[in-house]
Amino acid sequence: MNKELFDLVHRPRRLRQSAGFRDLLREHRLTPDDLIYPIFVTAQTNTKNAIETMPGIYQWSLDRINEEIDDALDAGINRLILFGIPSEKDPVGSDAINDDGIIQKALRQLKGDYPELMLITDVCMCEYTDHGHCGILHGQQVDNDQTLGYLQRQAISHAEAGADMVAPSGMMDGMVGAIRDGLDVNDFSHIPIMSYAVKYSSAYYGPFRDAAESAPRFGDRKSYQMDPANRREALREAELDIEEGADILMIKPALAYLDIISLIRESTTLPIACYNVSGEYSMIKAAAEKGWINGDDVMMESLLSMKRAGADIILTYFAKEAARLLK
Ligand code: PBG
Ligand code: ZN
């Protein structure tokens, strides 16, 4: 007998030899309970408007949105994050804080029709302002502190209309503290804040801006969203949101920022969410349509990588498809 073979004691392949072993030894799993599905709600009527850059994703009007909710529930998804496309935009994003704004109406309707839904709202101004920036403008600049009051009112208004959780995404300094304060003094101390704590200024948001009609009319978001080159700064953003009272920290985008998910996972005991953003979705869809990759397999592998990196929660346009494959 060859001596070298006897010395080969360590054989990781022993535990990979059959599905039985592989299932037993699997370290991370994806379940439908991990997933939150984004839905775009438009103030128009009789609308199911396909987003060309996001195959399978639509803008839904309230008189038709039940088609989409029924399909999500059928797939096993009952957690949604809502984005609104109002009928009118103005410099201060009035629809965002209006009792009869598109999201407020959607919340009341969906809570009434589907008590089993968990409804999360995106708290930001870019879908509601005519200039498309995430806050109130002072000249060409977003005025951080003036914006905080608006975000506070938007969050309170969402809670009043029935939101189960609010998710501020505008990367304003102090937004979590301001919203926590506003909710607490209005008897909403039980409503959690899932903060987009670590949000990078990313080209991967392109298709979303078509879907939400929220592209900035001038300039970019680099003065408030983070520089993709920065890692240490992610820790600082996370720390500040924890101090201000965030309940869940989100990292966004996900796939190109798995190192950041892992970094934040190691640095806090708070639950971690990540946003598998529009561009990540569209790239997989496009390559799959061309037959260049197996879309289902790449989707599942990508979502699993986010869990492996440390995310507890994944916001993803793939939610329905992934949940169906997990059945
Ligand atoms: C709004 C917001 C954006 C996304 C979620 N909330 C876009 C942006 O910052 O321009 C991106 C989501 C996606 O790309 O899927 N602040
Ligand atoms: Zn915004």
Short mmCIF file of C-alpha atoms and ligand atoms in Angstrom, two decimals:
data_model
loop_
_atom_site.label_atom_id
_atom_site.label_comp_id
_atom_site.label_asym_id
_atom_site.label_seq_id
_atom_site.Cartn_x
_atom_site.Cartn_y
_atom_site.Cartn_z
CA MET A 1 0.00 0.00 0.00
CA ASN A 2 1.19 3.48 -0.85
CA LYS A 3 2.20 5.34 2.32
CA GLU A 4 0.92 8.73 1.08
CA LEU A 5 -2.63 7.39 0.80
CA PHE A 6 -2.64 6.30 4.45
CA ASP A 7 -1.65 9.81 5.43
CA LEU A 8 -4.71 11.27 3.74
CA VAL A 9 -6.82 11.35 6.91
CA HIS A 10 -8.76 14.52 6.18
CA ARG A 11 -11.30 13.99 3.45
CA PRO A 12 -13.97 16.71 3.35
CA ARG A 13 -15.56 14.79 0.46
CA ARG A 14 -16.81 12.17 2.95
CA LEU A 15 -19.52 14.60 3.98
CA ARG A 16 -20.49 15.52 0.43
CA GLN A 17 -20.94 12.04 -0.99
CA SER A 18 -24.75 11.98 -1.07
CA ALA A 19 -27.76 14.24 -0.81
CA GLY A 20 -28.37 12.74 2.63
CA PHE A 21 -25.03 14.01 3.94
CA ARG A 22 -25.26 17.31 2.08
CA ASP A 23 -28.70 18.09 3.48
CA LEU A 24 -27.50 17.20 6.98
CA LEU A 25 -24.42 19.41 6.78
CA ARG A 26 -25.92 22.44 5.04
CA GLU A 27 -24.95 25.58 7.01
CA HIS A 28 -27.36 28.11 5.54
CA ARG A 29 -30.87 27.87 4.18
CA LEU A 30 -33.24 30.21 2.49
CA THR A 31 -36.93 30.21 3.47
CA PRO A 32 -39.86 32.32 2.25
CA ASP A 33 -39.92 33.87 5.73
CA ASP A 34 -36.60 35.59 4.93
CA LEU A 35 -38.05 37.47 1.98
CA ILE A 36 -39.74 40.85 1.56
CA TYR A 37 -41.30 41.65 -1.82
CA PRO A 38 -41.23 45.25 -3.15
CA ILE A 39 -44.40 46.50 -4.84
CA PHE A 40 -44.86 49.70 -6.86
CA VAL A 41 -48.22 51.36 -6.36
CA THR A 42 -49.39 54.03 -8.80
CA ALA A 43 -52.11 56.62 -8.27
CA GLN A 44 -53.45 55.95 -11.78
CA THR A 45 -56.48 53.72 -12.34
CA ASN A 46 -56.87 50.40 -14.14
CA THR A 47 -53.10 50.09 -14.45
CA LYS A 48 -50.77 47.13 -14.64
CA ASN A 49 -47.82 48.87 -16.20
CA ALA A 50 -44.86 46.63 -17.09
CA ILE A 51 -41.43 47.99 -16.12
CA GLU A 52 -39.43 47.29 -19.26
CA THR A 53 -36.10 47.07 -17.45
CA MET A 54 -37.47 44.70 -14.78
CA PRO A 55 -39.21 41.74 -16.43
CA GLY A 56 -42.12 40.50 -14.29
CA ILE A 57 -42.38 43.71 -12.26
CA TYR A 58 -45.27 46.16 -12.70
CA GLN A 59 -46.67 49.41 -11.41
CA TRP A 60 -50.07 48.56 -9.94
CA SER A 61 -53.05 50.82 -9.44
CA LEU A 62 -55.14 50.29 -6.32
CA ASP A 63 -58.14 48.99 -8.29
CA ARG A 64 -55.94 46.17 -9.67
CA ILE A 65 -53.31 45.59 -7.01
CA ASN A 66 -55.22 42.67 -5.50
CA GLU A 67 -54.16 40.57 -8.52
CA GLU A 68 -50.55 41.00 -7.43
CA ILE A 69 -51.25 40.47 -3.72
CA ASP A 70 -53.20 37.27 -4.44
CA ASP A 71 -50.28 35.98 -6.50
CA ALA A 72 -47.76 36.84 -3.76
CA LEU A 73 -49.86 35.10 -1.11
CA ASP A 74 -50.26 32.10 -3.39
CA ALA A 75 -46.46 31.93 -3.68
CA GLY A 76 -46.14 32.07 0.10
CA ILE A 77 -45.04 35.71 0.42
CA ASN A 78 -46.93 37.93 2.84
CA ARG A 79 -44.35 40.59 3.62
CA LEU A 80 -44.27 43.57 1.29
CA ILE A 81 -42.46 46.87 1.05
CA LEU A 82 -44.49 49.53 -0.73
CA PHE A 83 -43.21 52.26 -3.06
CA GLY A 84 -45.61 54.95 -4.25
CA ILE A 85 -45.92 56.80 -7.56
CA PRO A 86 -48.18 59.80 -6.80
CA SER A 87 -50.38 61.63 -9.31
CA GLU A 88 -48.70 64.95 -8.55
CA LYS A 89 -45.14 65.79 -7.59
CA ASP A 90 -43.99 69.11 -6.12
CA PRO A 91 -40.82 70.57 -4.58
CA VAL A 92 -41.65 69.36 -1.05
CA GLY A 93 -43.20 66.00 -1.97
CA SER A 94 -46.60 66.83 -0.48
CA ASP A 95 -48.18 63.51 -1.44
CA ALA A 96 -45.75 61.73 0.89
CA ILE A 97 -47.27 63.32 3.99
CA ASN A 98 -50.86 63.53 2.80
CA ASP A 99 -53.50 61.40 4.53
CA ASP A 100 -54.87 60.65 1.09
CA GLY A 101 -51.48 60.11 -0.50
CA ILE A 102 -50.96 57.03 -2.61
CA ILE A 103 -49.18 54.99 0.09
CA GLN A 104 -51.64 55.98 2.80
CA LYS A 105 -54.54 54.85 0.58
CA ALA A 106 -52.74 51.63 -0.31
CA LEU A 107 -52.13 50.84 3.36
CA ARG A 108 -55.76 51.32 4.32
CA GLN A 109 -57.03 49.26 1.39
CA LEU A 110 -54.57 46.39 1.81
CA LYS A 111 -54.95 46.24 5.61
CA GLY A 112 -58.69 46.05 5.11
CA ASP A 113 -58.64 43.40 2.39
CA TYR A 114 -55.72 41.31 3.70
CA PRO A 115 -55.24 41.38 7.47
CA GLU A 116 -52.56 38.67 7.11
CA LEU A 117 -50.18 40.98 5.20
CA MET A 118 -47.18 42.57 6.84
CA LEU A 119 -46.76 46.00 5.28
CA ILE A 120 -43.52 47.93 5.34
CA THR A 121 -43.17 51.38 3.80
CA ASP A 122 -40.22 53.13 2.21
CA VAL A 123 -39.83 56.51 3.90
CA CYS A 124 -38.12 58.90 1.50
CA MET A 125 -39.02 61.90 -0.62
CA CYS A 126 -37.55 61.08 -4.05
CA GLU A 127 -40.71 59.45 -5.42
CA TYR A 128 -42.76 62.52 -4.45
CA THR A 129 -40.54 65.51 -5.27
CA ASP A 130 -40.60 67.04 -8.75
CA HIS A 131 -36.78 67.35 -8.65
CA GLY A 132 -36.37 63.68 -7.69
CA HIS A 133 -33.99 64.22 -4.78
CA CYS A 134 -34.42 62.49 -1.42
CA GLY A 135 -35.05 65.69 0.54
CA ILE A 136 -35.97 69.35 0.56
CA LEU A 137 -33.71 71.44 -1.66
CA HIS A 138 -31.91 74.57 -0.63
CA GLY A 139 -30.53 75.80 -3.95
CA GLN A 140 -28.99 72.71 -5.52
CA GLN A 141 -28.30 71.05 -2.16
CA VAL A 142 -30.49 68.77 -0.07
CA ASP A 143 -31.13 70.49 3.26
CA ASN A 144 -30.58 67.71 5.78
CA ASP A 145 -32.24 69.18 8.86
CA GLN A 146 -35.27 70.61 7.10
CA THR A 147 -35.82 67.21 5.49
CA LEU A 148 -35.96 65.47 8.88
CA GLY A 149 -39.27 67.11 9.79
CA TYR A 150 -40.83 65.87 6.53
CA LEU A 151 -39.55 62.34 7.06
CA GLN A 152 -41.00 62.40 10.57
CA ARG A 153 -44.41 63.41 9.24
CA GLN A 154 -44.26 60.82 6.46
CA ALA A 155 -43.46 58.03 8.93
CA ILE A 156 -46.23 59.08 11.33
CA SER A 157 -48.69 59.29 8.46
CA HIS A 158 -47.73 55.76 7.31
CA ALA A 159 -48.16 54.42 10.85
CA GLU A 160 -51.58 56.08 11.12
CA ALA A 161 -52.64 54.43 7.86
CA GLY A 162 -51.59 50.99 9.10
CA ALA A 163 -47.91 50.39 8.31
CA ASP A 164 -46.37 47.59 10.40
CA MET A 165 -42.84 48.93 10.00
CA VAL A 166 -41.18 51.94 8.37
CA ALA A 167 -37.96 51.87 6.36
CA PRO A 168 -36.24 55.24 5.90
CA SER A 169 -34.02 55.14 2.79
CA GLY A 170 -32.87 58.71 2.23
CA MET A 171 -29.50 58.61 4.02
CA MET A 172 -30.16 61.88 5.87
CA ASP A 173 -28.10 62.32 9.03
CA GLY A 174 -30.33 61.88 12.07
CA MET A 175 -33.29 60.42 10.14
CA VAL A 176 -33.67 57.40 12.41
CA GLY A 177 -33.65 59.49 15.60
CA ALA A 178 -36.13 61.99 14.16
CA ILE A 179 -38.51 59.25 13.03
CA ARG A 180 -38.20 57.34 16.33
CA ASP A 181 -39.07 60.53 18.18
CA GLY A 182 -42.01 61.35 15.92
CA LEU A 183 -43.45 57.85 16.20
CA ASP A 184 -43.01 57.68 19.97
CA VAL A 185 -44.77 60.94 20.80
CA ASN A 186 -47.66 59.88 18.56
CA ASP A 187 -48.34 56.56 20.30
CA PHE A 188 -46.44 54.49 17.76
CA SER A 189 -43.62 53.35 20.01
CA HIS A 190 -44.42 49.78 18.94
CA ILE A 191 -43.63 50.43 15.25
CA PRO A 192 -40.10 49.26 14.38
CA ILE A 193 -37.66 51.12 12.14
CA MET A 194 -35.77 49.14 9.53
CA SER A 195 -33.15 51.66 8.52
CA TYR A 196 -31.39 51.70 5.19
CA ALA A 197 -28.35 52.36 7.37
CA VAL A 198 -25.63 51.55 4.87
CA LYS A 199 -26.79 52.66 1.45
CA TYR A 200 -24.28 53.20 -1.30
CA SER A 201 -24.58 55.58 -4.23
CA SER A 202 -24.97 52.78 -6.76
CA ALA A 203 -25.50 52.39 -10.48
CA TYR A 204 -27.44 49.22 -9.62
CA TYR A 205 -30.49 51.37 -8.78
CA GLY A 206 -31.04 52.30 -12.45
CA PRO A 207 -34.06 50.08 -13.22
CA PHE A 208 -35.75 51.02 -9.91
CA ARG A 209 -35.71 54.66 -10.93
CA ASP A 210 -37.71 53.70 -14.05
CA ALA A 211 -40.15 51.74 -11.89
CA ALA A 212 -40.56 54.41 -9.22
CA GLU A 213 -40.14 57.34 -11.64
CA SER A 214 -37.71 58.77 -9.11
CA ALA A 215 -34.52 59.62 -11.00
CA PRO A 216 -33.05 62.97 -9.89
CA ARG A 217 -33.75 65.69 -12.49
CA PHE A 218 -30.24 67.10 -12.02
CA GLY A 219 -27.05 65.96 -10.34
CA ASP A 220 -26.77 62.71 -8.44
CA ARG A 221 -27.15 61.34 -4.91
CA LYS A 222 -23.44 61.31 -4.01
CA SER A 223 -23.77 64.01 -1.35
CA TYR A 224 -26.01 61.77 0.77
CA GLN A 225 -25.53 58.14 -0.34
CA MET A 226 -22.21 56.46 0.42
CA ASP A 227 -19.12 56.16 -1.75
CA PRO A 228 -18.82 52.53 -2.99
CA ALA A 229 -15.12 52.65 -2.12
CA ASN A 230 -15.80 52.95 1.61
CA ARG A 231 -15.87 50.10 4.11
CA ARG A 232 -14.94 51.71 7.45
CA GLU A 233 -17.61 54.34 6.92
CA ALA A 234 -20.22 51.56 6.84
CA LEU A 235 -19.42 50.80 10.48
CA ARG A 236 -19.89 54.45 11.37
CA GLU A 237 -23.25 54.70 9.59
CA ALA A 238 -24.41 51.50 11.31
CA GLU A 239 -23.22 52.71 14.73
CA LEU A 240 -25.08 56.00 14.42
CA ASP A 241 -28.34 54.32 13.41
CA ILE A 242 -28.06 51.92 16.34
CA GLU A 243 -27.57 54.88 18.71
CA GLU A 244 -30.59 56.61 17.19
CA GLY A 245 -32.79 53.58 17.81
CA ALA A 246 -32.89 51.52 14.62
CA ASP A 247 -34.39 48.05 15.11
CA ILE A 248 -33.05 46.46 11.92
CA LEU A 249 -30.09 47.61 9.83
CA MET A 250 -30.20 47.33 6.07
CA ILE A 251 -27.28 47.17 3.67
CA LYS A 252 -27.88 48.13 0.07
CA PRO A 253 -27.13 46.96 -2.62
CA ALA A 254 -26.51 43.33 -1.65
CA LEU A 255 -24.55 41.32 -4.19
CA ALA A 256 -21.67 43.71 -4.81
CA TYR A 257 -21.56 44.47 -1.06
CA LEU A 258 -21.51 41.04 0.56
CA ASP A 259 -18.32 42.03 2.40
CA ILE A 260 -20.21 44.91 3.99
CA ILE A 261 -23.08 42.62 5.06
CA SER A 262 -20.54 40.33 6.68
CA LEU A 263 -18.74 43.26 8.34
CA ILE A 264 -21.92 44.68 9.87
CA ARG A 265 -23.08 41.18 10.93
CA GLU A 266 -19.88 40.85 12.99
CA SER A 267 -20.23 44.29 14.54
CA THR A 268 -23.78 44.24 15.95
CA THR A 269 -26.37 41.97 17.49
CA LEU A 270 -29.20 43.72 15.62
CA PRO A 271 -30.97 41.85 12.81
CA ILE A 272 -29.51 42.58 9.37
CA ALA A 273 -31.45 43.08 6.16
CA CYS A 274 -30.06 43.52 2.66
CA TYR A 275 -31.66 44.89 -0.47
CA ASN A 276 -31.13 42.76 -3.56
CA VAL A 277 -31.67 45.80 -5.79
CA SER A 278 -33.21 46.32 -9.19
CA GLY A 279 -29.99 46.16 -11.22
CA GLU A 280 -29.03 42.86 -9.61
CA TYR A 281 -32.43 41.50 -10.55
CA SER A 282 -32.39 42.83 -14.11
CA MET A 283 -28.91 41.47 -14.88
CA ILE A 284 -29.94 37.94 -13.95
CA LYS A 285 -33.23 38.27 -15.85
CA ALA A 286 -31.46 39.56 -18.97
CA ALA A 287 -28.78 36.86 -19.00
CA ALA A 288 -31.40 34.17 -18.37
CA GLU A 289 -33.58 35.48 -21.21
CA LYS A 290 -30.60 35.15 -23.54
CA GLY A 291 -30.09 31.59 -22.34
CA TRP A 292 -26.61 32.46 -21.04
CA ILE A 293 -27.25 31.31 -17.48
CA ASN A 294 -29.83 29.21 -15.67
CA GLY A 295 -31.91 32.04 -14.17
CA ASP A 296 -33.49 29.99 -11.37
CA ASP A 297 -30.19 28.52 -10.22
CA VAL A 298 -28.35 31.84 -10.31
CA MET A 299 -31.24 33.49 -8.45
CA MET A 300 -31.18 30.90 -5.65
CA GLU A 301 -27.39 30.93 -5.40
CA SER A 302 -27.36 34.73 -5.18
CA LEU A 303 -30.03 34.86 -2.47
CA LEU A 304 -28.24 32.14 -0.51
CA SER A 305 -24.98 34.11 -0.71
CA MET A 306 -26.71 36.99 1.07
CA LYS A 307 -27.77 34.71 3.91
CA ARG A 308 -24.29 33.22 4.09
CA ALA A 309 -22.83 36.73 4.34
CA GLY A 310 -25.02 37.29 7.38
CA ALA A 311 -28.34 38.75 6.27
CA ASP A 312 -31.44 37.65 8.19
CA ILE A 313 -33.80 39.39 5.79
CA ILE A 314 -33.64 39.89 2.01
CA LEU A 315 -35.69 42.46 0.13
CA THR A 316 -35.94 41.08 -3.39
CA TYR A 317 -37.95 41.29 -6.61
CA PHE A 318 -37.34 37.53 -6.83
CA ALA A 319 -39.43 36.88 -3.69
CA LYS A 320 -42.38 35.20 -5.42
CA GLU A 321 -40.24 33.10 -7.77
CA ALA A 322 -37.86 32.02 -5.03
CA ALA A 323 -40.70 31.14 -2.65
CA ARG A 324 -42.31 29.01 -5.36
CA LEU A 325 -39.09 27.07 -5.87
CA LEU A 326 -38.77 26.56 -2.12
CA LYS A 327 -42.22 24.94 -1.84
C1 PBG B 1 -35.35 55.61 -2.65
C2 PBG B 1 -34.95 54.20 -2.93
C3 PBG B 1 -34.15 53.71 -3.98
C4 PBG B 1 -34.17 52.33 -3.87
C5 PBG B 1 -34.94 52.02 -2.77
N1 PBG B 1 -35.40 53.19 -2.18
C6 PBG B 1 -33.50 54.38 -5.12
C7 PBG B 1 -32.49 55.40 -4.98
O1 PBG B 1 -31.90 55.62 -3.92
O2 PBG B 1 -32.28 56.02 -6.01
C8 PBG B 1 -33.45 51.39 -4.81
C9 PBG B 1 -34.05 50.05 -4.95
C10 PBG B 1 -33.63 49.27 -6.14
O3 PBG B 1 -32.76 49.66 -6.95
O4 PBG B 1 -34.21 48.19 -6.28
N2 PBG B 1 -34.53 56.32 -1.81
ZN ZN B 2 -34.94 58.61 -1.92
#
